[in-house]
Amino acid sequence: MVLPARHKEMYSMLAETEAHRRVTTARRFLRTLYMENPPGYMGLSTFEASSVTRWLPAHSFSEAADLAVELGEKQDVYLNIGLRAEDLGDKRRGTAEEVIALPGLWADIDVQGPAHKAQSLPPTRRDALKIIKGIPLSPTWIIDSGHGLQVWWLFKELWTFESEKERQRAQELSTRFQATLQARAKEYGWRVDGTHDLARVLRIPGTYNHKLELKEVEIAWPR
Amino acid sequence: MPGPDDLKRYNPDDLEPYLLDIAGREEHEVSSERNGHVAEDAAVLLKLLKGRLSSRILSAIERGPEVFEPAEGKDGSSSGADAAVCTALIGEGLTDKQIRDFYNAYPIGTRGKYARRGDDYLTGTLKNAREWVNKNGKSKTTNDDAWEEPVSLPEGLPPVARLVPSMVPKPLRGWLVDVSERMQIPLDFVAAAAIVVAGALVGRRVGIYPKRYDDWLVIPNLWGAVVGRPSLMKSPALAEVMKPLSRLVAEAYEEYQEKKQPYETEVMVADATKAALRDELKTTAKKAIKSGDRSELNKIARRSQDAELPEEPVLRRYKSEDSTVEKLTEILLENSRGILIHRDELSGWLRNLDKQGREGDRSFYLEGWNGSGSFDVDRIGRGSLHIPALCLSILGGIQPGPIGAYVYQATQGEQGDDGLLQRFQVLVWPDPPASWRNVDRWPENDAKNRAYKVFRQLDALDPQKLGASGEDEEGVPAIRFTDEAQGAFDQWRGELENRLRTAKFPSAFESHLAKYRSLMPSLALLFHLMDFVDGTQESDAVGLKAALRAAAWCKYLETHAARLYSSAQNPAMEAARALLERIRKGDVKDGSSIREIYRKQWAKLSSPETVYKAAEVLEGFGWLRVEENKTGGRSTKKVHLHPTLRAEG
């Protein structure tokens, strides 16, 4: 149906309530991730045509959630997990060495399916959960990223590095964490990509995964 | 989503004991200089596993394979102990590296076969154990008394859509946003209430034909409710929205009084005239008997008949707050446009209708929702009354607890499963505001006056000016959608009907959604009328803007309805959630009695029955066991917590 221009706003109203729910989800996720008054900047990256990263003050959860959902309407949008000391500009995501704070540790486990055809991946989400059990402590979140699971073990407080040594310790912990999960996967004959880099990006609940059909990134557990 | 405080979080040091050492990952041997670190890691791990491993496995780890007690018919040798220990630890999710740490730190390894035979032996044992677990699942040796993995309780309330100000019709927007900000109440409360009030004012004065040619008529009277905790100021919110209606009530009463006085004078004159004529008739009749001339007599009789009583003025009734069905019947006989029933607390009204012997009342209300039907009321000893047009709007507040219990009842095939609940289409159950701030400012009078004027003009609506035709057999004037709005409605309806046919909704919710067929056109009509009387809409048909706004409202209201029906948990489930939360906080210890728990008088757990039912639910989900001990004729029920809960505590 072709609409007169004046009525287009009403159509957007239909989508507005739904978008609001997703923005709320993203905002709560970011707020829980970084907690009160985090230092530095958080980055939202898109890789559609070229890599572009928008840097926002790390405490601006609402603005970041709005932006993430808005960008996520048309493309995949990712969060740079580690915070940076400054706005690095659109063209730079920065390296692990520039990370100043970390909210927790994570696992990014692809699951076999139309988007991931490798036979070495866990066949189902339930199988992917077996890998997670390599860490006997219950995760904070299990996020269904659309074609796999992204799992978080959050720290009790944001780990803000006070020295390079401390950052290196975090990097080592992350590397060992990923190695543990990889070893666990290997026991089942599966493979998990190493995602130990502190400059790693992950998806944000409330945004869409655009690989193949549109799928919302959702917190699968706890609901 | 659980709140940030409910989520599991860790210190980096909490995670470290479970992680592979990169240097040692490829080689399984543990160097002697790292043994101190290994022992520390294994000790932390064992502490965490204590609630989950059986006593015989723990004893074998801590005291050595020689004390191992095999399960009946199983191998009790050192190899048997290693096989059982490795199987149990693998079942708990430990890696080979972590298990190897145990063997380097505890007597199971340092005094067992591992110490004598070396790492190849352990590697083989681990391989066999892992194969066994992969094939058979988790070993039962990990559970003291075969505790199963507890199952999460069903989800709590689902999220709802927020009402964005742009969804509120413009003529009311400024007023309602101002009220919600000044009172610090959800906009949802006042907006939903205002729509129901507007629907009541229009009532049967104007309807809408939702289809292009069909004679299916929808009357825009609506039932609405605001759901929230007592502290959320539901009643003041409703009272604020009722104010324009109260003004109309006061004016109607004044007008009635003005007409009533001359009417009573006229009645007195008419009565006196009739009495005088009767006297005159008697005198004339006596004369006529004597004279035989009846002409004068007939003249007086005709004059007496002509002296009719004047027409009695009718008090326009807009609302009723506590009327019996009989009284409502009388009001409706004189107010065919319909009436709003306003109840501050709807739970009492709902409970009353559930009482035995009130079936007739239920039918009355159920029929009144349609707005288009007639109804016969039989009155004991006073004959029956026929209401040609029964049109009721309902508005009130209710708390989550009572509505949850009511929904449960109404969705379990018990009394109440007759569609009464589904008629509350404009029900909103918003999240409580996250924070409160003191807003102290003058009301926005321009916005308020504009909104009040809309209500007044809806009351005075002239269907002819609107271009409404009375094609309906009952003579209710009605309008249709414009072409483009009709397209939008048809598309919206098609989507709704297809969704209803997927059979994916619980029946009560499906029945609720099925009533959106009339909700959408009702809302569209009301939005159109508000714009029309506000002077911002001239069309004599409901336009696309109103139709789309109505569709947006349906989408918004659906999320609130989903919250309503998901609250239909067995009240015991709510109590179970509360009890589990208390256990996790450490407020309830392993072995606590039901009596000890209810005496704490925690919310939702304040009686022995509710605590017992909650414990029963949690037992069903594997979180605890209820044990009954009888001592001297008196029984005590105690709860035994799942090992994971004990470990959390």
PDB file of N, CA and C in Angstrom, chain B residues 69-150:
ATOM      1  N   GLU B  69      34.465 -47.191  49.304  1.00  0.00           N
ATOM      2  CA  GLU B  69      33.395 -48.188  49.440  1.00  0.00           C
ATOM      3  C   GLU B  69      32.661 -48.264  48.113  1.00  0.00           C
ATOM      4  N   PRO B  70      32.820 -49.356  47.411  1.00  0.00           N
ATOM      5  CA  PRO B  70      32.177 -49.433  46.095  1.00  0.00           C
ATOM      6  C   PRO B  70      30.661 -49.588  46.220  1.00  0.00           C
ATOM      7  N   ALA B  71      29.967 -49.181  45.190  1.00  0.00           N
ATOM      8  CA  ALA B  71      28.524 -49.438  45.148  1.00  0.00           C
ATOM      9  C   ALA B  71      28.338 -50.942  44.999  1.00  0.00           C
ATOM     10  N   GLU B  72      27.130 -51.402  45.329  1.00  0.00           N
ATOM     11  CA  GLU B  72      26.886 -52.839  45.336  1.00  0.00           C
ATOM     12  C   GLU B  72      27.234 -53.463  43.972  1.00  0.00           C
ATOM     13  N   GLY B  73      28.056 -54.520  44.033  1.00  0.00           N
ATOM     14  CA  GLY B  73      28.398 -55.236  42.799  1.00  0.00           C
ATOM     15  C   GLY B  73      29.500 -54.579  41.991  1.00  0.00           C
ATOM     16  N   LYS B  74      30.086 -53.467  42.503  1.00  0.00           N
ATOM     17  CA  LYS B  74      31.131 -52.771  41.744  1.00  0.00           C
ATOM     18  C   LYS B  74      32.519 -53.090  42.298  1.00  0.00           C
ATOM     19  N   ASP B  75      33.514 -52.732  41.501  1.00  0.00           N
ATOM     20  CA  ASP B  75      34.902 -53.021  41.814  1.00  0.00           C
ATOM     21  C   ASP B  75      35.390 -52.163  42.996  1.00  0.00           C
ATOM     22  N   GLY B  76      35.884 -52.824  44.031  1.00  0.00           N
ATOM     23  CA  GLY B  76      36.334 -52.068  45.204  1.00  0.00           C
ATOM     24  C   GLY B  76      37.841 -51.889  45.257  1.00  0.00           C
ATOM     25  N   SER B  77      38.532 -52.283  44.178  1.00  0.00           N
ATOM     26  CA  SER B  77      39.988 -52.161  44.162  1.00  0.00           C
ATOM     27  C   SER B  77      40.405 -50.707  43.979  1.00  0.00           C
ATOM     28  N   SER B  78      41.715 -50.493  43.999  1.00  0.00           N
ATOM     29  CA  SER B  78      42.241 -49.160  43.778  1.00  0.00           C
ATOM     30  C   SER B  78      41.831 -48.649  42.393  1.00  0.00           C
ATOM     31  N   SER B  79      41.877 -49.527  41.395  1.00  0.00           N
ATOM     32  CA  SER B  79      41.449 -49.139  40.043  1.00  0.00           C
ATOM     33  C   SER B  79      39.971 -48.782  40.033  1.00  0.00           C
ATOM     34  N   GLY B  80      39.195 -49.566  40.799  1.00  0.00           N
ATOM     35  CA  GLY B  80      37.748 -49.288  40.871  1.00  0.00           C
ATOM     36  C   GLY B  80      37.486 -47.916  41.482  1.00  0.00           C
ATOM     37  N   ALA B  81      38.291 -47.602  42.531  1.00  0.00           N
ATOM     38  CA  ALA B  81      38.139 -46.286  43.170  1.00  0.00           C
ATOM     39  C   ALA B  81      38.474 -45.175  42.180  1.00  0.00           C
ATOM     40  N   ASP B  82      39.582 -45.350  41.441  1.00  0.00           N
ATOM     41  CA  ASP B  82      39.972 -44.331  40.459  1.00  0.00           C
ATOM     42  C   ASP B  82      38.893 -44.168  39.380  1.00  0.00           C
ATOM     43  N   ALA B  83      38.359 -45.295  38.937  1.00  0.00           N
ATOM     44  CA  ALA B  83      37.325 -45.223  37.895  1.00  0.00           C
ATOM     45  C   ALA B  83      36.105 -44.453  38.414  1.00  0.00           C
ATOM     46  N   ALA B  84      35.705 -44.758  39.667  1.00  0.00           N
ATOM     47  CA  ALA B  84      34.514 -44.091  40.232  1.00  0.00           C
ATOM     48  C   ALA B  84      34.772 -42.603  40.430  1.00  0.00           C
ATOM     49  N   VAL B  85      35.980 -42.280  40.957  1.00  0.00           N
ATOM     50  CA  VAL B  85      36.305 -40.869  41.218  1.00  0.00           C
ATOM     51  C   VAL B  85      36.375 -40.093  39.893  1.00  0.00           C
ATOM     52  N   CYS B  86      37.077 -40.655  38.916  1.00  0.00           N
ATOM     53  CA  CYS B  86      37.211 -39.943  37.625  1.00  0.00           C
ATOM     54  C   CYS B  86      35.830 -39.762  36.973  1.00  0.00           C
ATOM     55  N   THR B  87      35.002 -40.783  37.031  1.00  0.00           N
ATOM     56  CA  THR B  87      33.673 -40.687  36.424  1.00  0.00           C
ATOM     57  C   THR B  87      32.856 -39.583  37.104  1.00  0.00           C
ATOM     58  N   ALA B  88      32.942 -39.557  38.439  1.00  0.00           N
ATOM     59  CA  ALA B  88      32.171 -38.541  39.178  1.00  0.00           C
ATOM     60  C   ALA B  88      32.663 -37.136  38.844  1.00  0.00           C
ATOM     61  N   LEU B  89      33.987 -36.973  38.789  1.00  0.00           N
ATOM     62  CA  LEU B  89      34.533 -35.630  38.527  1.00  0.00           C
ATOM     63  C   LEU B  89      34.258 -35.189  37.088  1.00  0.00           C
ATOM     64  N   ILE B  90      34.328 -36.114  36.158  1.00  0.00           N
ATOM     65  CA  ILE B  90      33.999 -35.771  34.764  1.00  0.00           C
ATOM     66  C   ILE B  90      32.520 -35.392  34.676  1.00  0.00           C
ATOM     67  N   GLY B  91      31.720 -36.146  35.414  1.00  0.00           N
ATOM     68  CA  GLY B  91      30.271 -35.841  35.442  1.00  0.00           C
ATOM     69  C   GLY B  91      29.993 -34.440  35.965  1.00  0.00           C
ATOM     70  N   GLU B  92      30.882 -33.932  36.813  1.00  0.00           N
ATOM     71  CA  GLU B  92      30.711 -32.577  37.340  1.00  0.00           C
ATOM     72  C   GLU B  92      31.320 -31.522  36.423  1.00  0.00           C
ATOM     73  N   GLY B  93      31.852 -31.993  35.290  1.00  0.00           N
ATOM     74  CA  GLY B  93      32.320 -31.033  34.293  1.00  0.00           C
ATOM     75  C   GLY B  93      33.795 -30.685  34.398  1.00  0.00           C
ATOM     76  N   LEU B  94      34.570 -31.415  35.182  1.00  0.00           N
ATOM     77  CA  LEU B  94      35.983 -31.080  35.317  1.00  0.00           C
ATOM     78  C   LEU B  94      36.776 -31.552  34.097  1.00  0.00           C
ATOM     79  N   THR B  95      37.828 -30.837  33.807  1.00  0.00           N
ATOM     80  CA  THR B  95      38.701 -31.231  32.698  1.00  0.00           C
ATOM     81  C   THR B  95      39.705 -32.253  33.198  1.00  0.00           C
ATOM     82  N   ASP B  96      40.388 -32.887  32.249  1.00  0.00           N
ATOM     83  CA  ASP B  96      41.421 -33.861  32.633  1.00  0.00           C
ATOM     84  C   ASP B  96      42.493 -33.189  33.488  1.00  0.00           C
ATOM     85  N   LYS B  97      42.807 -31.961  33.112  1.00  0.00           N
ATOM     86  CA  LYS B  97      43.847 -31.232  33.851  1.00  0.00           C
ATOM     87  C   LYS B  97      43.425 -31.028  35.313  1.00  0.00           C
ATOM     88  N   GLN B  98      42.206 -30.653  35.496  1.00  0.00           N
ATOM     89  CA  GLN B  98      41.724 -30.403  36.860  1.00  0.00           C
ATOM     90  C   GLN B  98      41.718 -31.697  37.676  1.00  0.00           C
ATOM     91  N   ILE B  99      41.327 -32.789  37.034  1.00  0.00           N
ATOM     92  CA  ILE B  99      41.300 -34.073  37.753  1.00  0.00           C
ATOM     93  C   ILE B  99      42.733 -34.512  38.089  1.00  0.00           C
ATOM     94  N   ARG B 100      43.609 -34.223  37.149  1.00  0.00           N
ATOM     95  CA  ARG B 100      45.015 -34.568  37.394  1.00  0.00           C
ATOM     96  C   ARG B 100      45.534 -33.780  38.606  1.00  0.00           C
ATOM     97  N   ASP B 101      45.075 -32.532  38.735  1.00  0.00           N
ATOM     98  CA  ASP B 101      45.461 -31.722  39.898  1.00  0.00           C
ATOM     99  C   ASP B 101      45.022 -32.395  41.199  1.00  0.00           C
ATOM    100  N   PHE B 102      43.812 -32.961  41.182  1.00  0.00           N
ATOM    101  CA  PHE B 102      43.337 -33.680  42.373  1.00  0.00           C
ATOM    102  C   PHE B 102      44.283 -34.825  42.712  1.00  0.00           C
ATOM    103  N   TYR B 103      44.675 -35.547  41.671  1.00  0.00           N
ATOM    104  CA  TYR B 103      45.528 -36.714  41.891  1.00  0.00           C
ATOM    105  C   TYR B 103      46.915 -36.320  42.391  1.00  0.00           C
ATOM    106  N   ASN B 104      47.318 -35.103  42.035  1.00  0.00           N
ATOM    107  CA  ASN B 104      48.612 -34.644  42.539  1.00  0.00           C
ATOM    108  C   ASN B 104      48.526 -34.064  43.939  1.00  0.00           C
ATOM    109  N   ALA B 105      47.325 -33.687  44.345  1.00  0.00           N
ATOM    110  CA  ALA B 105      47.183 -32.989  45.623  1.00  0.00           C
ATOM    111  C   ALA B 105      46.581 -33.842  46.731  1.00  0.00           C
ATOM    112  N   TYR B 106      45.812 -34.881  46.374  1.00  0.00           N
ATOM    113  CA  TYR B 106      45.066 -35.611  47.402  1.00  0.00           C
ATOM    114  C   TYR B 106      45.450 -37.093  47.446  1.00  0.00           C
ATOM    115  N   PRO B 107      45.159 -37.725  48.563  1.00  0.00           N
ATOM    116  CA  PRO B 107      45.542 -39.137  48.738  1.00  0.00           C
ATOM    117  C   PRO B 107      45.005 -40.066  47.652  1.00  0.00           C
ATOM    118  N   ILE B 108      43.924 -39.705  46.974  1.00  0.00           N
ATOM    119  CA  ILE B 108      43.426 -40.579  45.909  1.00  0.00           C
ATOM    120  C   ILE B 108      44.528 -40.833  44.875  1.00  0.00           C
ATOM    121  N   GLY B 109      45.412 -39.817  44.705  1.00  0.00           N
ATOM    122  CA  GLY B 109      46.517 -39.971  43.763  1.00  0.00           C
ATOM    123  C   GLY B 109      47.832 -40.258  44.457  1.00  0.00           C
ATOM    124  N   THR B 110      48.078 -39.485  45.525  1.00  0.00           N
ATOM    125  CA  THR B 110      49.397 -39.588  46.161  1.00  0.00           C
ATOM    126  C   THR B 110      49.587 -40.914  46.906  1.00  0.00           C
ATOM    127  N   ARG B 111      48.467 -41.567  47.286  1.00  0.00           N
ATOM    128  CA  ARG B 111      48.607 -42.856  47.982  1.00  0.00           C
ATOM    129  C   ARG B 111      48.055 -43.999  47.144  1.00  0.00           C
ATOM    130  N   GLY B 112      47.681 -43.720  45.936  1.00  0.00           N
ATOM    131  CA  GLY B 112      47.013 -44.749  45.125  1.00  0.00           C
ATOM    132  C   GLY B 112      47.861 -45.241  43.981  1.00  0.00           C
ATOM    133  N   LYS B 113      47.191 -45.846  43.045  1.00  0.00           N
ATOM    134  CA  LYS B 113      47.842 -46.499  41.925  1.00  0.00           C
ATOM    135  C   LYS B 113      48.573 -45.483  41.033  1.00  0.00           C
ATOM    136  N   TYR B 114      48.018 -44.265  41.003  1.00  0.00           N
ATOM    137  CA  TYR B 114      48.608 -43.194  40.191  1.00  0.00           C
ATOM    138  C   TYR B 114      50.045 -42.919  40.640  1.00  0.00           C
ATOM    139  N   ALA B 115      50.250 -42.925  41.965  1.00  0.00           N
ATOM    140  CA  ALA B 115      51.588 -42.659  42.494  1.00  0.00           C
ATOM    141  C   ALA B 115      52.563 -43.742  42.048  1.00  0.00           C
ATOM    142  N   ARG B 116      52.049 -44.960  41.910  1.00  0.00           N
ATOM    143  CA  ARG B 116      52.933 -46.077  41.557  1.00  0.00           C
ATOM    144  C   ARG B 116      53.109 -46.208  40.043  1.00  0.00           C
ATOM    145  N   ARG B 117      52.007 -46.004  39.297  1.00  0.00           N
ATOM    146  CA  ARG B 117      52.041 -46.317  37.867  1.00  0.00           C
ATOM    147  C   ARG B 117      52.283 -45.093  36.974  1.00  0.00           C
ATOM    148  N   GLY B 118      52.078 -43.903  37.523  1.00  0.00           N
ATOM    149  CA  GLY B 118      52.367 -42.699  36.729  1.00  0.00           C
ATOM    150  C   GLY B 118      51.209 -42.217  35.870  1.00  0.00           C
ATOM    151  N   ASP B 119      51.524 -41.250  35.029  1.00  0.00           N
ATOM    152  CA  ASP B 119      50.472 -40.519  34.317  1.00  0.00           C
ATOM    153  C   ASP B 119      49.779 -41.342  33.224  1.00  0.00           C
ATOM    154  N   ASP B 120      50.515 -42.301  32.642  1.00  0.00           N
ATOM    155  CA  ASP B 120      49.873 -43.105  31.598  1.00  0.00           C
ATOM    156  C   ASP B 120      48.654 -43.839  32.151  1.00  0.00           C
ATOM    157  N   TYR B 121      48.820 -44.281  33.390  1.00  0.00           N
ATOM    158  CA  TYR B 121      47.711 -45.001  34.030  1.00  0.00           C
ATOM    159  C   TYR B 121      46.485 -44.077  34.166  1.00  0.00           C
ATOM    160  N   LEU B 122      46.752 -42.851  34.657  1.00  0.00           N
ATOM    161  CA  LEU B 122      45.637 -41.922  34.860  1.00  0.00           C
ATOM    162  C   LEU B 122      45.014 -41.501  33.512  1.00  0.00           C
ATOM    163  N   THR B 123      45.881 -41.331  32.526  1.00  0.00           N
ATOM    164  CA  THR B 123      45.373 -40.957  31.206  1.00  0.00           C
ATOM    165  C   THR B 123      44.392 -42.018  30.694  1.00  0.00           C
ATOM    166  N   GLY B 124      44.778 -43.279  30.870  1.00  0.00           N
ATOM    167  CA  GLY B 124      43.902 -44.372  30.429  1.00  0.00           C
ATOM    168  C   GLY B 124      42.599 -44.392  31.218  1.00  0.00           C
ATOM    169  N   THR B 125      42.721 -44.196  32.538  1.00  0.00           N
ATOM    170  CA  THR B 125      41.514 -44.207  33.389  1.00  0.00           C
ATOM    171  C   THR B 125      40.571 -43.062  32.981  1.00  0.00           C
ATOM    172  N   LEU B 126      41.169 -41.910  32.746  1.00  0.00           N
ATOM    173  CA  LEU B 126      40.342 -40.749  32.360  1.00  0.00           C
ATOM    174  C   LEU B 126      39.656 -40.998  31.020  1.00  0.00           C
ATOM    175  N   LYS B 127      40.399 -41.586  30.095  1.00  0.00           N
ATOM    176  CA  LYS B 127      39.831 -41.839  28.763  1.00  0.00           C
ATOM    177  C   LYS B 127      38.603 -42.771  28.895  1.00  0.00           C
ATOM    178  N   ASN B 128      38.797 -43.856  29.677  1.00  0.00           N
ATOM    179  CA  ASN B 128      37.685 -44.808  29.851  1.00  0.00           C
ATOM    180  C   ASN B 128      36.494 -44.143  30.537  1.00  0.00           C
ATOM    181  N   ALA B 129      36.819 -43.346  31.570  1.00  0.00           N
ATOM    182  CA  ALA B 129      35.734 -42.696  32.328  1.00  0.00           C
ATOM    183  C   ALA B 129      34.972 -41.716  31.437  1.00  0.00           C
ATOM    184  N   ARG B 130      35.716 -40.968  30.638  1.00  0.00           N
ATOM    185  CA  ARG B 130      35.054 -39.986  29.779  1.00  0.00           C
ATOM    186  C   ARG B 130      34.172 -40.687  28.740  1.00  0.00           C
ATOM    187  N   GLU B 131      34.657 -41.782  28.227  1.00  0.00           N
ATOM    188  CA  GLU B 131      33.840 -42.548  27.264  1.00  0.00           C
ATOM    189  C   GLU B 131      32.553 -43.038  27.930  1.00  0.00           C
ATOM    190  N   TRP B 132      32.710 -43.463  29.182  1.00  0.00           N
ATOM    191  CA  TRP B 132      31.547 -43.982  29.910  1.00  0.00           C
ATOM    192  C   TRP B 132      30.512 -42.862  30.119  1.00  0.00           C
ATOM    193  N   VAL B 133      31.025 -41.690  30.520  1.00  0.00           N
ATOM    194  CA  VAL B 133      30.110 -40.558  30.765  1.00  0.00           C
ATOM    195  C   VAL B 133      29.449 -40.122  29.456  1.00  0.00           C
ATOM    196  N   ASN B 134      30.233 -40.073  28.382  1.00  0.00           N
ATOM    197  CA  ASN B 134      29.658 -39.685  27.090  1.00  0.00           C
ATOM    198  C   ASN B 134      28.548 -40.637  26.673  1.00  0.00           C
ATOM    199  N   LYS B 135      28.772 -41.923  27.015  1.00  0.00           N
ATOM    200  CA  LYS B 135      27.793 -42.924  26.600  1.00  0.00           C
ATOM    201  C   LYS B 135      26.584 -42.960  27.541  1.00  0.00           C
ATOM    202  N   ASN B 136      26.867 -42.877  28.830  1.00  0.00           N
ATOM    203  CA  ASN B 136      25.788 -43.102  29.816  1.00  0.00           C
ATOM    204  C   ASN B 136      25.309 -41.852  30.534  1.00  0.00           C
ATOM    205  N   GLY B 137      25.980 -40.741  30.321  1.00  0.00           N
ATOM    206  CA  GLY B 137      25.579 -39.532  31.035  1.00  0.00           C
ATOM    207  C   GLY B 137      26.255 -39.473  32.380  1.00  0.00           C
ATOM    208  N   LYS B 138      25.806 -38.486  33.149  1.00  0.00           N
ATOM    209  CA  LYS B 138      26.434 -38.203  34.441  1.00  0.00           C
ATOM    210  C   LYS B 138      26.331 -39.394  35.389  1.00  0.00           C
ATOM    211  N   SER B 139      27.410 -39.701  36.078  1.00  0.00           N
ATOM    212  CA  SER B 139      27.391 -40.811  37.020  1.00  0.00           C
ATOM    213  C   SER B 139      26.514 -40.493  38.219  1.00  0.00           C
ATOM    214  N   LYS B 140      25.800 -41.515  38.666  1.00  0.00           N
ATOM    215  CA  LYS B 140      24.946 -41.282  39.832  1.00  0.00           C
ATOM    216  C   LYS B 140      25.751 -41.200  41.121  1.00  0.00           C
ATOM    217  N   THR B 141      27.036 -41.526  41.022  1.00  0.00           N
ATOM    218  CA  THR B 141      27.837 -41.496  42.239  1.00  0.00           C
ATOM    219  C   THR B 141      28.023 -40.077  42.754  1.00  0.00           C
ATOM    220  N   THR B 142      27.617 -39.091  41.962  1.00  0.00           N
ATOM    221  CA  THR B 142      27.828 -37.720  42.407  1.00  0.00           C
ATOM    222  C   THR B 142      26.753 -37.260  43.372  1.00  0.00           C
ATOM    223  N   ASN B 143      25.731 -38.020  43.569  1.00  0.00           N
ATOM    224  CA  ASN B 143      24.621 -37.536  44.389  1.00  0.00           C
ATOM    225  C   ASN B 143      24.466 -38.343  45.663  1.00  0.00           C
ATOM    226  N   ASP B 144      24.314 -37.619  46.747  1.00  0.00           N
ATOM    227  CA  ASP B 144      24.130 -38.289  48.031  1.00  0.00           C
ATOM    228  C   ASP B 144      22.959 -39.247  47.970  1.00  0.00           C
ATOM    229  N   ASP B 145      21.819 -38.702  47.638  1.00  0.00           N
ATOM    230  CA  ASP B 145      20.604 -39.507  47.583  1.00  0.00           C
ATOM    231  C   ASP B 145      19.952 -39.337  46.230  1.00  0.00           C
ATOM    232  N   ALA B 146      20.749 -39.420  45.213  1.00  0.00           N
ATOM    233  CA  ALA B 146      20.270 -39.280  43.837  1.00  0.00           C
ATOM    234  C   ALA B 146      19.466 -38.003  43.623  1.00  0.00           C
ATOM    235  N   TRP B 147      20.023 -36.877  44.020  1.00  0.00           N
ATOM    236  CA  TRP B 147      19.389 -35.594  43.693  1.00  0.00           C
ATOM    237  C   TRP B 147      19.487 -35.400  42.192  1.00  0.00           C
ATOM    238  N   GLU B 148      18.404 -35.046  41.589  1.00  0.00           N
ATOM    239  CA  GLU B 148      18.432 -34.720  40.161  1.00  0.00           C
ATOM    240  C   GLU B 148      18.843 -33.270  40.010  1.00  0.00           C
ATOM    241  N   GLU B 149      19.229 -32.913  38.803  1.00  0.00           N
ATOM    242  CA  GLU B 149      19.528 -31.506  38.519  1.00  0.00           C
ATOM    243  C   GLU B 149      18.239 -30.711  38.677  1.00  0.00           C
ATOM    244  N   PRO B 150      18.216 -29.674  39.519  1.00  0.00           N
ATOM    245  CA  PRO B 150      16.954 -28.928  39.657  1.00  0.00           C
ATOM    246  C   PRO B 150      16.581 -28.219  38.353  1.00  0.00           C
TER     247      PRO B 150
END
